[in-house]
Structure formats: C-alpha cells, structure tokens
Coordinates of C-alpha atoms in Angstrom, one line a residue:
Chain A
M1 CA 0.0 -0.2 0.1
A2 CA 1.0 3.5 -0.5
T3 CA 0.4 6.3 2.4
R4 CA 0.6 10.1 2.5
I5 CA 3.2 11.9 4.5
D6 CA 1.3 15.1 4.3
E7 CA -1.9 16.4 2.9
A8 CA -1.2 19.4 0.8
G9 CA -3.7 21.4 -1.3
E10 CA -7.6 20.9 -1.0
G11 CA -9.7 17.8 -0.7
V12 CA -10.5 16.8 -4.4
S13 CA -12.8 13.8 -5.2
F14 CA -13.4 11.9 -8.3
T15 CA -14.5 8.4 -9.5
F16 CA -12.6 5.3 -10.7
E17 CA -14.5 2.5 -12.3
G18 CA -17.6 4.0 -10.5
H19 CA -15.9 4.2 -6.8
R20 CA -15.1 7.6 -5.4
I21 CA -11.5 8.2 -4.6
E22 CA -10.2 11.2 -2.5
A23 CA -7.2 12.9 -3.5
R24 CA -5.5 16.3 -3.0
S25 CA -5.3 19.1 -5.9
G26 CA -1.8 18.8 -7.2
D27 CA -2.3 14.8 -7.5
T28 CA -1.7 13.4 -10.7
V29 CA -4.4 10.7 -11.4
A30 CA -1.8 8.3 -11.2
S31 CA -0.5 9.3 -7.8
A32 CA -4.2 9.4 -6.5
L33 CA -5.0 6.0 -7.6
A34 CA -1.5 4.9 -6.2
A35 CA -2.4 6.5 -2.9
A36 CA -5.7 4.5 -3.3
G37 CA -4.3 1.4 -3.8
Q38 CA -5.5 0.8 -7.2
R39 CA -2.9 -0.9 -9.1
H40 CA -4.7 -2.1 -12.0
L41 CA -4.8 0.4 -14.5
R42 CA -5.6 -0.8 -17.8
D43 CA -5.5 -3.8 -20.0
S44 CA -2.8 -4.1 -22.5
V45 CA -3.8 -4.0 -26.4
V46 CA -1.9 -7.0 -27.2
S47 CA -2.9 -9.7 -24.8
G48 CA -5.1 -7.9 -22.5
E49 CA -2.8 -8.6 -19.3
P50 CA -3.5 -6.1 -16.7
R51 CA -0.8 -3.0 -16.3
G52 CA -0.2 -0.3 -14.0
H53 CA 1.8 2.9 -13.5
F54 CA 5.4 2.1 -14.3
C55 CA 7.5 5.4 -14.7
M56 CA 5.3 8.3 -13.1
M57 CA 6.4 10.5 -15.5
G58 CA 4.9 10.1 -19.1
T59 CA 7.5 8.0 -20.6
C60 CA 6.2 4.5 -20.7
F61 CA 2.4 5.1 -21.6
D62 CA 1.4 2.4 -19.5
C63 CA -0.9 4.5 -17.2
L64 CA -3.4 5.2 -19.9
L65 CA -6.8 5.8 -18.9
V66 CA -10.1 6.9 -20.0
I67 CA -11.2 10.1 -18.3
D68 CA -14.4 11.7 -19.3
G69 CA -14.4 9.7 -22.0
K70 CA -11.5 10.7 -23.4
P71 CA -9.0 7.2 -24.1
N72 CA -5.3 7.0 -24.3
V73 CA -4.7 9.9 -21.2
Q74 CA -1.5 9.5 -19.3
A75 CA -2.9 9.6 -15.9
C76 CA 0.7 10.5 -14.4
R77 CA 0.6 13.6 -16.5
T78 CA -2.9 14.7 -15.6
N79 CA -4.0 16.5 -12.6
V80 CA -6.9 15.4 -10.6
R81 CA -10.1 17.4 -11.0
N82 CA -13.3 17.4 -8.6
G83 CA -15.7 15.2 -10.5
M84 CA -13.6 13.3 -13.0
K85 CA -14.8 10.0 -14.5
V86 CA -12.1 7.9 -14.7
R87 CA -12.1 4.3 -15.8
R88 CA -9.7 1.5 -16.7
Q89 CA -9.0 0.9 -20.6
K90 CA -9.8 -2.0 -21.7
G91 CA -7.1 -2.8 -24.8
L92 CA -7.3 -0.6 -27.7
E93 CA -9.9 2.5 -27.4
S94 CA -10.8 5.4 -29.7
G95 CA -13.1 7.7 -27.7
E96 CA -16.9 7.3 -26.8
Chain B
M1 CA 4.8 35.3 -17.5
I2 CA 2.2 32.8 -18.4
R3 CA 0.7 33.9 -21.7
K4 CA -3.1 33.4 -22.5
H5 CA -3.5 31.3 -25.5
E6 CA -4.8 33.9 -27.7
S7 CA -1.0 35.9 -27.3
L8 CA 1.3 32.8 -27.3
P9 CA 4.5 34.1 -29.3
K10 CA 4.8 33.1 -32.8
S11 CA 8.4 33.5 -32.8
S12 CA 11.4 33.3 -30.5
D13 CA 15.2 34.0 -30.7
L14 CA 15.7 31.0 -28.4
V15 CA 12.9 28.1 -28.1
I16 CA 13.9 25.9 -24.6
I17 CA 12.2 22.8 -24.2
G18 CA 12.3 21.1 -20.6
G19 CA 11.7 23.0 -17.8
G20 CA 14.5 21.1 -15.3
P21 CA 17.5 22.4 -14.3
T22 CA 18.9 22.7 -17.8
G23 CA 16.0 24.8 -19.0
M24 CA 15.7 26.7 -15.9
A25 CA 19.1 28.0 -16.0
A26 CA 19.3 28.5 -19.7
A27 CA 16.4 30.7 -19.5
V28 CA 17.5 32.6 -16.9
A29 CA 21.0 33.3 -18.5
A30 CA 19.4 34.0 -21.9
A31 CA 16.6 36.2 -20.7
K32 CA 19.5 38.4 -18.8
S33 CA 21.5 38.5 -21.8
G34 CA 18.9 40.0 -23.9
L35 CA 17.3 37.3 -25.8
Q36 CA 13.7 36.4 -26.3
I37 CA 12.8 32.9 -24.6
V38 CA 10.3 30.9 -24.8
L39 CA 10.5 27.8 -22.4
L40 CA 8.0 25.2 -23.4
D41 CA 7.5 22.6 -20.6
E42 CA 5.4 19.7 -20.1
G43 CA 5.0 19.9 -16.7
E44 CA 2.4 21.8 -14.6
A45 CA 5.3 23.7 -13.0
P46 CA 9.2 24.5 -13.3
G47 CA 11.6 21.8 -12.2
G48 CA 11.7 18.6 -14.4
Q49 CA 11.8 15.5 -12.9
I50 CA 14.8 15.9 -10.5
Y51 CA 13.0 19.2 -8.7
R52 CA 9.7 18.5 -9.5
D53 CA 6.9 20.3 -8.1
V54 CA 9.7 21.8 -5.9
E55 CA 7.6 25.3 -5.9
R56 CA 4.9 23.8 -3.8
S57 CA 6.8 21.2 -1.8
T58 CA 5.6 20.9 2.3
P59 CA 8.1 21.3 4.7
T60 CA 7.7 17.8 5.4
R61 CA 8.5 16.7 1.9
Q62 CA 11.4 19.1 2.0
K63 CA 13.0 17.7 5.3
I64 CA 13.0 14.2 3.7
L65 CA 14.0 14.8 0.1
G66 CA 16.8 17.1 1.2
S67 CA 18.7 20.3 0.0
D68 CA 19.5 18.7 -3.4
Y69 CA 16.3 18.8 -3.7
T70 CA 15.2 22.2 -2.6
A71 CA 18.2 23.7 -4.4
G72 CA 15.9 23.8 -7.2
E73 CA 13.7 26.3 -5.7
E74 CA 16.0 28.9 -6.3
L75 CA 16.2 28.4 -10.1
A76 CA 12.5 28.1 -10.5
A77 CA 11.9 31.6 -8.5
Q78 CA 14.7 33.1 -11.1
L79 CA 12.8 31.9 -14.1
R80 CA 9.5 33.2 -12.7
A81 CA 11.2 36.2 -12.2
S82 CA 13.1 36.6 -15.5
D83 CA 11.5 37.8 -19.0
A84 CA 11.6 34.3 -20.4
C85 CA 7.9 33.4 -21.8
Y86 CA 7.6 30.1 -19.4
I87 CA 4.4 27.8 -21.2
P88 CA 3.9 25.3 -18.8
K89 CA 1.4 21.9 -19.7
S90 CA 2.7 21.8 -23.1
T91 CA 3.9 18.9 -24.9
V92 CA 6.1 19.4 -28.4
W93 CA 5.2 16.9 -31.0
N94 CA 7.2 17.9 -33.8
I95 CA 9.9 20.2 -35.1
S96 CA 11.2 20.6 -38.5
S97 CA 14.7 21.1 -39.6
D98 CA 14.2 24.6 -39.8
R99 CA 13.4 24.9 -36.3
L100 CA 9.2 25.0 -36.5
I101 CA 7.7 23.7 -33.3
D102 CA 4.7 22.1 -33.1
Y103 CA 3.5 21.8 -29.6
S104 CA 0.1 21.3 -27.7
I105 CA -1.7 22.4 -25.0
G106 CA -4.7 21.2 -23.7
G107 CA -6.1 19.4 -26.5
S108 CA -4.9 22.5 -29.2
S109 CA -2.0 22.8 -31.2
Y110 CA 0.0 25.7 -31.9
Q111 CA 3.4 26.6 -34.0
L112 CA 6.4 28.8 -32.8
Q113 CA 9.4 29.8 -35.0
A114 CA 12.7 29.1 -33.2
N115 CA 16.0 30.8 -34.2
F116 CA 17.6 28.6 -32.1
V117 CA 16.2 25.5 -30.1
L118 CA 18.1 24.4 -26.6
V119 CA 16.9 20.7 -26.3
A120 CA 16.7 20.4 -22.4
T121 CA 14.2 17.3 -22.1
G122 CA 16.9 15.1 -19.7
A123 CA 17.0 11.7 -18.9
V124 CA 14.8 8.7 -18.7
E125 CA 15.4 5.5 -16.6
R126 CA 17.3 2.8 -18.5
P127 CA 15.3 -0.1 -19.0
S128 CA 15.5 -3.1 -16.6
P129 CA 13.7 -6.1 -17.8
I130 CA 13.3 -8.9 -16.0
V131 CA 10.9 -11.6 -15.9
G132 CA 7.4 -10.2 -14.7
W133 CA 8.5 -6.7 -15.3
T134 CA 5.2 -5.3 -17.0
K135 CA 2.8 -6.7 -13.8
P136 CA 1.1 -3.6 -12.1
G137 CA 2.9 -3.1 -8.6
V138 CA 6.5 -3.1 -10.6
T139 CA 7.6 0.6 -11.4
N140 CA 10.9 2.5 -11.8
A141 CA 12.9 3.5 -8.7
G142 CA 12.4 6.9 -9.9
A143 CA 8.6 6.8 -9.8
L144 CA 8.8 6.0 -6.0
Q145 CA 10.7 9.5 -6.2
I146 CA 8.2 11.0 -8.3
L147 CA 5.3 10.1 -6.0
L148 CA 7.3 11.6 -3.1
K149 CA 8.2 14.9 -4.4
S150 CA 4.9 15.5 -6.3
A151 CA 2.1 14.3 -4.0
G152 CA 4.1 13.0 -0.2
I153 CA 3.0 9.6 -1.1
V154 CA 5.0 7.0 -0.1
E155 CA 5.0 3.3 -0.8
E156 CA 5.0 0.8 1.9
S157 CA 7.1 -2.5 2.3
A158 CA 8.8 -1.8 -1.4
I159 CA 11.9 -3.5 -2.7
L160 CA 14.2 -1.7 -4.5
A161 CA 16.1 -3.8 -7.2
G162 CA 19.0 -2.9 -9.4
S163 CA 22.1 -0.7 -9.4
G164 CA 23.2 2.7 -9.3
P165 CA 23.1 5.8 -6.6
L166 CA 19.2 6.3 -6.9
L167 CA 18.7 3.1 -5.3
W168 CA 20.1 4.2 -2.0
L169 CA 18.8 7.8 -2.3
V170 CA 15.4 6.7 -2.9
G171 CA 16.0 3.9 0.1
S172 CA 17.3 6.6 2.5
Q173 CA 14.6 9.0 1.9
M174 CA 11.8 5.8 2.5
V175 CA 13.4 5.6 5.6
A176 CA 13.2 9.0 6.3
A177 CA 9.3 9.0 5.5
G178 CA 8.9 6.6 7.8
S179 CA 8.7 3.6 5.4
P180 CA 11.8 1.9 4.9
P181 CA 11.9 -0.5 1.9
V182 CA 11.7 -4.5 2.5
A183 CA 15.2 -4.6 1.2
I184 CA 17.5 -3.6 -1.4
V185 CA 18.6 -5.7 -3.8
E186 CA 21.6 -4.5 -5.5
T187 CA 22.5 -6.3 -9.0
T188 CA 25.8 -4.7 -9.4
P189 CA 28.3 -7.5 -10.0
G190 CA 30.7 -9.0 -7.7
G191 CA 34.0 -7.3 -8.2
R192 CA 33.2 -4.0 -9.3
I193 CA 35.1 -2.0 -7.2
Q194 CA 38.3 -3.2 -8.4
S195 CA 37.3 -2.4 -11.8
A196 CA 36.2 1.2 -11.3
L197 CA 39.4 1.9 -8.8
P198 CA 41.1 3.3 -11.9
H199 CA 39.0 6.0 -11.9
I200 CA 39.4 6.6 -8.3
A201 CA 41.1 9.9 -8.4
G202 CA 37.9 11.5 -9.9
A203 CA 35.9 10.1 -7.5
L204 CA 38.1 11.7 -4.6
R205 CA 37.8 14.8 -6.5
G206 CA 34.4 14.3 -6.0
Y207 CA 34.6 13.6 -2.4
R208 CA 31.5 15.3 -1.6
Y209 CA 29.5 13.0 -3.7
L210 CA 31.3 10.1 -2.2
R211 CA 30.4 11.2 1.1
K212 CA 27.0 11.6 0.5
G213 CA 26.7 8.5 -1.2
F214 CA 28.7 6.8 1.8
S215 CA 25.7 8.6 4.1
L216 CA 23.0 7.2 2.1
I217 CA 24.1 3.8 2.4
R218 CA 24.7 4.0 6.0
K219 CA 21.4 5.6 6.7
V220 CA 19.7 2.7 5.1
R221 CA 21.6 -0.1 6.6
S222 CA 21.6 1.5 9.9
A223 CA 17.8 1.6 9.7
G224 CA 17.8 -2.5 9.4
V225 CA 16.9 -2.7 5.8
P226 CA 18.5 -6.1 4.7
V227 CA 20.9 -5.5 1.6
Y228 CA 21.4 -8.2 -0.7
S229 CA 24.5 -7.9 -3.0
A230 CA 25.6 -9.4 -6.3
A231 CA 21.9 -10.6 -7.1
S232 CA 20.9 -12.0 -10.0
N233 CA 18.2 -13.9 -12.2
L234 CA 15.4 -11.2 -10.8
R235 CA 11.9 -12.5 -11.2
V236 CA 8.5 -10.5 -10.0
M237 CA 6.6 -13.3 -8.3
G238 CA 2.7 -13.0 -8.6
D239 CA 0.0 -13.7 -11.2
K240 CA -2.3 -10.5 -11.9
E241 CA 0.1 -8.5 -9.7
A242 CA 3.2 -8.3 -8.6
T243 CA 3.4 -9.9 -4.7
G244 CA 6.9 -10.3 -4.5
L245 CA 10.6 -10.6 -6.2
Q246 CA 12.6 -13.9 -6.3
F247 CA 16.5 -13.6 -7.3
S248 CA 19.9 -15.5 -6.3
S249 CA 22.6 -13.9 -4.1
K250 CA 25.6 -15.6 -2.8
G251 CA 24.4 -18.7 -3.9
K252 CA 21.0 -18.9 -2.3
V253 CA 17.6 -18.4 -4.1
H254 CA 15.6 -15.8 -2.0
K255 CA 12.1 -15.0 -2.3
L256 CA 10.7 -11.8 -0.9
S257 CA 7.4 -10.4 -0.7
S258 CA 6.3 -7.0 -1.7
R259 CA 3.8 -5.5 -3.5
N260 CA 5.9 -3.0 -4.8
V261 CA 9.2 -3.9 -6.7
A262 CA 11.0 -0.6 -7.7
L263 CA 13.6 -1.3 -10.6
H264 CA 16.6 0.7 -11.4
Q265 CA 19.5 0.4 -13.6
G266 CA 20.8 4.0 -14.1
V267 CA 19.4 6.8 -16.2
V268 CA 20.4 7.5 -19.7
P269 CA 19.4 10.5 -22.1
N270 CA 16.0 11.1 -23.5
P271 CA 17.2 10.9 -27.3
Q272 CA 13.2 11.7 -28.8
I273 CA 14.1 15.5 -29.8
T274 CA 17.4 15.1 -30.7
R275 CA 16.6 12.0 -32.8
L276 CA 13.6 13.6 -34.6
L277 CA 15.7 16.1 -35.9
G278 CA 18.4 13.8 -37.0
C279 CA 20.9 15.1 -34.7
E280 CA 24.0 12.8 -34.8
H281 CA 24.3 10.4 -32.0
R282 CA 27.1 8.3 -30.9
W283 CA 27.8 5.5 -28.5
D284 CA 29.4 6.2 -25.2
E285 CA 31.0 3.0 -24.1
M286 CA 31.5 4.2 -20.2
Q287 CA 27.8 5.7 -20.0
R288 CA 26.5 2.7 -22.0
C289 CA 24.2 4.8 -23.9
F290 CA 24.1 6.8 -27.3
R291 CA 24.7 10.6 -26.9
P292 CA 24.1 13.5 -29.1
V293 CA 27.5 14.6 -30.8
T294 CA 28.0 18.2 -29.6
N295 CA 30.8 20.6 -29.4
E296 CA 31.8 22.0 -26.1
R297 CA 28.9 24.3 -25.9
G298 CA 26.2 22.0 -26.4
L299 CA 25.8 22.7 -30.6
T300 CA 24.6 19.5 -32.1
S301 CA 25.1 18.4 -35.9
V302 CA 21.9 20.2 -36.6
E303 CA 22.3 23.9 -37.4
N304 CA 21.2 26.2 -34.3
V305 CA 20.1 23.2 -32.2
Y306 CA 21.6 23.0 -29.0
V307 CA 21.2 20.2 -26.3
A308 CA 22.4 20.5 -23.0
G309 CA 21.9 18.8 -19.6
D310 CA 21.2 14.9 -18.8
G311 CA 20.0 14.6 -22.7
A312 CA 23.5 15.3 -23.8
G313 CA 24.8 12.9 -21.6
V314 CA 24.2 11.9 -17.7
L315 CA 26.1 14.3 -15.5
G316 CA 23.2 15.0 -12.9
A317 CA 21.6 18.3 -11.8
V318 CA 24.6 20.9 -11.1
S319 CA 26.0 20.0 -14.3
A320 CA 22.9 20.3 -16.1
A321 CA 22.4 23.9 -15.0
L322 CA 26.2 24.7 -15.7
Q323 CA 25.6 23.3 -19.3
G324 CA 22.4 25.2 -19.7
R325 CA 24.0 28.5 -18.8
L326 CA 27.1 27.7 -21.2
A327 CA 24.7 27.2 -24.1
A328 CA 22.4 30.0 -23.5
L329 CA 25.6 32.2 -23.1
D330 CA 26.8 30.7 -26.9
I331 CA 23.5 31.2 -28.1
A332 CA 23.6 35.1 -27.0
A333 CA 27.0 35.8 -28.0
K334 CA 26.1 34.7 -31.6
L335 CA 23.1 36.6 -31.8
G336 CA 25.3 39.5 -31.0
K337 CA 23.6 40.2 -27.6
I338 CA 27.0 39.7 -25.6
R339 CA 30.3 39.9 -26.1
P340 CA 32.0 36.4 -26.8
E341 CA 33.9 35.4 -24.1
R342 CA 35.9 32.1 -22.7
P343 CA 33.2 31.2 -19.7
N344 CA 36.2 30.0 -17.4
R345 CA 34.2 29.6 -14.3
L346 CA 31.5 27.2 -15.9
E347 CA 33.9 24.9 -17.6
A348 CA 35.5 24.6 -14.6
G349 CA 32.6 24.2 -12.6
L350 CA 31.8 21.4 -15.1
K351 CA 35.0 19.5 -14.8
K352 CA 34.9 19.5 -11.2
D353 CA 31.3 18.2 -11.1
G354 CA 31.9 15.6 -13.5
A355 CA 34.5 14.2 -12.0
I356 CA 33.2 11.3 -10.1
R357 CA 30.9 10.1 -13.1
P358 CA 33.7 7.6 -14.8
F359 CA 34.1 5.9 -11.2
L360 CA 30.2 5.8 -10.7
E361 CA 29.7 4.7 -14.2
T362 CA 32.0 1.9 -13.8
L363 CA 31.0 0.7 -10.3
Y364 CA 27.6 0.9 -11.3
A365 CA 27.2 -0.1 -15.0
P366 CA 24.5 -3.1 -15.6
A367 CA 24.9 -6.5 -15.2
P368 CA 24.8 -8.5 -18.3
E369 CA 21.4 -9.7 -17.5
F370 CA 19.8 -6.4 -17.9
I371 CA 21.7 -5.4 -21.1
L372 CA 21.0 -8.8 -23.1
P373 CA 18.1 -10.3 -21.5
A374 CA 16.8 -13.9 -21.6
D375 CA 14.5 -15.1 -24.5
D376 CA 11.6 -15.2 -22.3
I377 CA 11.9 -11.7 -21.0
T378 CA 9.5 -8.9 -22.4
V379 CA 11.5 -6.1 -23.8
C380 CA 9.2 -3.9 -25.5
R381 CA 6.4 -3.6 -23.0
C382 CA 4.0 -1.7 -25.2
E383 CA 3.8 -4.3 -28.1
E384 CA 4.9 -7.2 -25.6
I385 CA 7.9 -8.5 -27.7
T386 CA 10.3 -11.0 -26.2
A387 CA 14.2 -10.7 -26.3
G388 CA 13.9 -14.2 -28.1
A389 CA 11.7 -12.6 -30.7
V390 CA 14.0 -9.8 -31.4
R391 CA 16.8 -12.6 -31.8
S392 CA 14.7 -14.6 -34.3
A393 CA 13.8 -11.6 -36.5
V394 CA 17.6 -10.9 -36.6
Q395 CA 18.3 -14.4 -37.7
L396 CA 15.6 -13.9 -40.3
G397 CA 17.4 -10.9 -41.4
A398 CA 16.1 -8.0 -39.6
L399 CA 19.5 -6.6 -39.4
G400 CA 19.1 -3.4 -37.4
P401 CA 16.1 -1.7 -34.8
N402 CA 14.0 -0.2 -37.7
Q403 CA 13.7 -3.5 -39.8
V404 CA 13.2 -5.3 -36.1
K405 CA 10.4 -2.5 -35.8
S406 CA 8.6 -3.6 -39.0
Y407 CA 8.7 -7.0 -38.4
L408 CA 7.4 -7.1 -34.8
R409 CA 6.4 -3.9 -34.1
S410 CA 8.7 -3.2 -31.3
G411 CA 9.4 0.7 -30.9
M412 CA 5.9 0.9 -32.7
G413 CA 3.5 1.5 -29.4
P414 CA 3.1 4.7 -27.9
C415 CA 6.6 5.2 -25.8
Q416 CA 8.2 5.1 -29.3
G417 CA 11.1 3.4 -27.7
R418 CA 11.4 5.6 -24.9
V419 CA 11.4 2.5 -22.8
C420 CA 12.6 -0.5 -24.8
G421 CA 15.1 1.4 -27.2
L422 CA 18.2 0.9 -25.9
V423 CA 17.5 -2.8 -25.0
V424 CA 16.5 -3.7 -28.4
S425 CA 19.3 -2.1 -30.1
A426 CA 21.6 -3.8 -27.6
I427 CA 20.2 -7.3 -28.4
I428 CA 20.7 -7.0 -32.2
A429 CA 24.0 -5.4 -31.8
G430 CA 24.4 -8.5 -29.3
H431 CA 23.2 -11.1 -32.0
R432 CA 25.0 -9.8 -35.0
D433 CA 28.3 -9.3 -32.8
V434 CA 28.3 -6.0 -33.9
S435 CA 29.2 -2.2 -32.5
M436 CA 26.2 -0.3 -31.1
D437 CA 26.8 2.7 -33.7
E438 CA 26.8 0.3 -36.3
C439 CA 23.6 -1.1 -35.2
G440 CA 21.8 2.3 -34.5
Y441 CA 18.6 2.9 -33.1
F442 CA 14.9 3.4 -34.0
R443 CA 14.1 6.3 -36.4
I444 CA 12.0 8.4 -34.4
R445 CA 8.9 10.4 -35.9
P446 CA 6.3 13.0 -35.3
P447 CA 4.2 13.3 -33.3
L448 CA 6.2 12.8 -30.3
K449 CA 3.2 12.1 -28.5
P450 CA -0.2 10.9 -29.4
L451 CA -2.6 13.4 -31.1
S452 CA -6.2 12.9 -31.8
L453 CA -7.3 13.8 -35.6
E454 CA -9.5 16.1 -33.9
E455 CA -6.5 18.3 -32.5
L456 CA -4.7 17.9 -36.3
A457 CA -7.6 18.9 -37.8
G458 CA -8.1 22.0 -36.1
F459 CA -4.4 22.8 -36.0
E460 CA -3.7 26.2 -37.9
P461 CA -0.1 26.5 -39.2
L462 CA 1.8 29.7 -39.1
E463 CA 1.6 31.7 -42.1
K464 CA 4.5 31.7 -44.3
P465 CA 5.4 35.2 -45.3
E466 CA 5.1 35.4 -49.4
P467 CA 8.3 34.7 -51.1

C-alpha cells in the first residue's frame, strides 16, 4: 500500500470505475490511484494483461486511462479535478 | 509570465524545451543577456523530474528529500522573475529541420518558429527488463521519488532492486519518510570496486558526492534494511499483480514478499527530440548509451540546435544547470547580445562536478542480464515483444532496430522506444556481434506524443511570409 506523509492542497474527489476516490489538489490521477491502492489501470492492447503505472513521468505510456470519455490519457501527466470520471482502458480504445 | 493562448508567441530568438535544471538555468541566463526566450515545459510547474513540484513542496517533504532537492527552488524563482516566457503544460510533438515547433496545450496545437532551439528534456530510466516486470506493482525507482515529490506519497514495504546511486537515495528517503523498503537487492556484480579503482582519483575530486553516497548507504543499513549483493536471476512473483521478487544472491535463492518492486539500472539521455531532428549520435561505452554529438557548448550537428543537461549525457542536476547556462551564453553571443567570452568558471565547474562520473559509471554499470535479457523476457512493453522474438527476427534478416520494428512492432507502441530502445538495439548488436554505432537506434517520427485527429484537423500552422 501507499500512504500520504502530508496533505497539501485541498481535497479533491473523482470516481474510478464508479468508486469515489479522495485525493488532494496537485495529485496526478496516477498518484491518487496509487495512494488509493488501485494498481490495475488498464488491460494491454496485445494480450489484455493487466498493467499499472510504471515510470510516473510520462515516458512509458503504461498508465493510459479513459478520463471523462477520452481514451489514451496518461494518468501520470493529468492532474486530478473534482468530478472527473475515470475508468480502466481495455485494450485499444478510440473515444466514446 | 504565463501568456493566455491568444497571445502565444509565434517566434522567438531561443526556444528551450524542458523545464528542469537545464532549461531553467538556460532561460535565466539567456533572458539576462537580452534574448527573447520561450520555455516550453510539459510539466505543470518548473522543475523537470529532479526538482519536480519544488515550488509547492511542503516542509515535511523538504526534510525528507533534502537540500539537493530544495536547491531547485532558487532556480524556479529566478525563472519566474525573469523575462522568459514560460509556457507550462505544453507538449512538443514535432520540430522541422528549420526549427518550426509544433506543440500541444490542452488539446489544441500551435506553432512557434525558433531561431535557436535548446533541447533540455533530460533523462529517462534505463530499461531494466526482468521476468514479470510488466505486472502492476512493478515500477521504476524514480517513480517512487516522483510520488514523494509531487504528492507526498510513499510506498510501503517496497523492494528496491538494481544498481546505481538512486537506489540508495530513494531507499534513504523512504527510511526518512517512515516507510523503509523491505530490502535493497543490489544487482551490481561482484568485483566492480576493483574495476572502478582506476577512476578513483576522479572520485576523490568529487569527494562531496562520495561522502553523500556513503551517508545514504549508512542511513539505509542502520535502519535495519536488509541488503542483498550481487543479485541475479531476478523475477517478479505474482500472477495478476506483483506479490514479490525472487532472485539469487551468494548462492542462495531468495523470495521476498512485496506488492511494490521498484527497479533501477541508471538513467540515460531521453533521445526523442534529438533523434527526431536527425542529430548525429554516438555510442558512449562508459555511459553505455547513445549521446548526441556536440561541441563543447552543446551545439549538435543540426544548425542552431543545442542540447544540454542529462539529454546530452548523464551528469546530474548541477552539471545540467551549468551546461544550460553555457549553451544560453553561446547563443546570446552568436546573436550579438553579449561579447563572446571564455566562460572559464562555468567550464571549471563542469570539470569538477563531472569528475566522479567515470568511477560511478564503472562501478554501477548494469549487469549483463539487463543489457542482454534472456529470451523469455519482454523487452518491448507496449507491444509485448520478448528478447527471443527480437533475436529470431535478426536471424530472419532484420539487421537493425527499424527492420525489427517493421517485423515485430517493437518501438511502434505509444512509448516510441523511450523504454525499450536501448535494450532492443543492444540485443540486435549482441546477436549480430556488431558495435552499437553500427546497429543504430529506432528512427523517431512525429508526432512525439499521441494527437487526436480532431486536434490535428483544428491545427492552424503559422502563415509563411510570401516569398
């Protein structure tokens, strides 16, 4: 598990796969999900195997999520916003 | 200054790409010399990765991360106070050979004509392919640091596995944060100190770094963190997620439980932009990576394109800032803003700061199993291509990374080789028994990051003046 050693900024909440996640402003979606113990972020394009965040810096593209209907969003490069609807990306997705 | 989109600049004397120590130091020096500067930064705020989110760091984080991190605050403050036009959240996705830059902010693309470009995009972690490294719960060691810096989040009961000073730095920071790692699994092969001894003079010149290194190791060991040495045959345990790490060390097989395995085999230049621009690169055997070929001011083989900082060759944050300033002053002199002068102090500073590098690079060079992974190990994470598949492709006649890319799709996934590039080239070169320079690297094409067709359709290029 991951823990917060401090609580900077303000409280922000969003949903991941329908579940409410409490985060702080300044979190990226990837950090907030890591803190919430959510490791499974997407199913890979090739084999459908589960993937989670890897580099946290926008290099590896493993943390791709569907955010507010938009797919292929790097969770580690996206700051959390109140009311964001986030879900796992299953394989290849191209917009709703 | 942060400009509104309507007033985004269309041209600039110098465009700096990257907001880490190199970009910040270069922007400040260039602005002081009277140059128009635009700094395009993918991040939300200045700092890059090493000084990530330093401006909004809390006292708790600062205490844990230490003065090497908080040193970034001063640079960020200087950037904000300067006349440089700082544009955060901007992702460069293309640059033409005449330095027309295409970049994206919030789903819209814009163009900017640069007279000079300074590539300051820093480093990425070297690939560390092991069995099971694609499972959720396995990350780079740097990812743990980014969690701490950007969000004050620390992983509990993590295993740190690999080779390099960052392992000890992250380990000691986690100890300081009250969440010591379960173990440090050092993969540095035995006998490396002896190999590194010829470079000891340089290490002693960089005694401050040596002293810091020893202090980090001491902090981790005295916290009771078990350290395993000369570890090999690493494999991540677990089915759908990481549940631990198995490895051999000193003749025994160990299985450690953990839901977070953090890997590290050093850092290497991020080559995407210098490769996109067609800059000449050369293999550096000591650093075990390709580096753009530059003169002593950072000028590449492409006209008016400079590269400085870790993107030119990994030397760390202090050297990165010095190199940024050197490049900026060279450009300012070329544009007639300052008198060309020999920047003796900057050069002396670089020599001193870099003195320890040969020692560290020799000591911590990756073990062979990470350079040439076994056949069953996935090397291209995006497309799930194994080392064995790459070798088979070479057997079938795919003699270089770009042919292997066509056969197998390795390098065609969204990371565009950022993670796998070096290891795919090494496998090909190893199998063919040729040099890395002869083997080469993936050809990098625009867009550097995914763009929607919608964004491309709405993109209005700058109007070229009538001839």
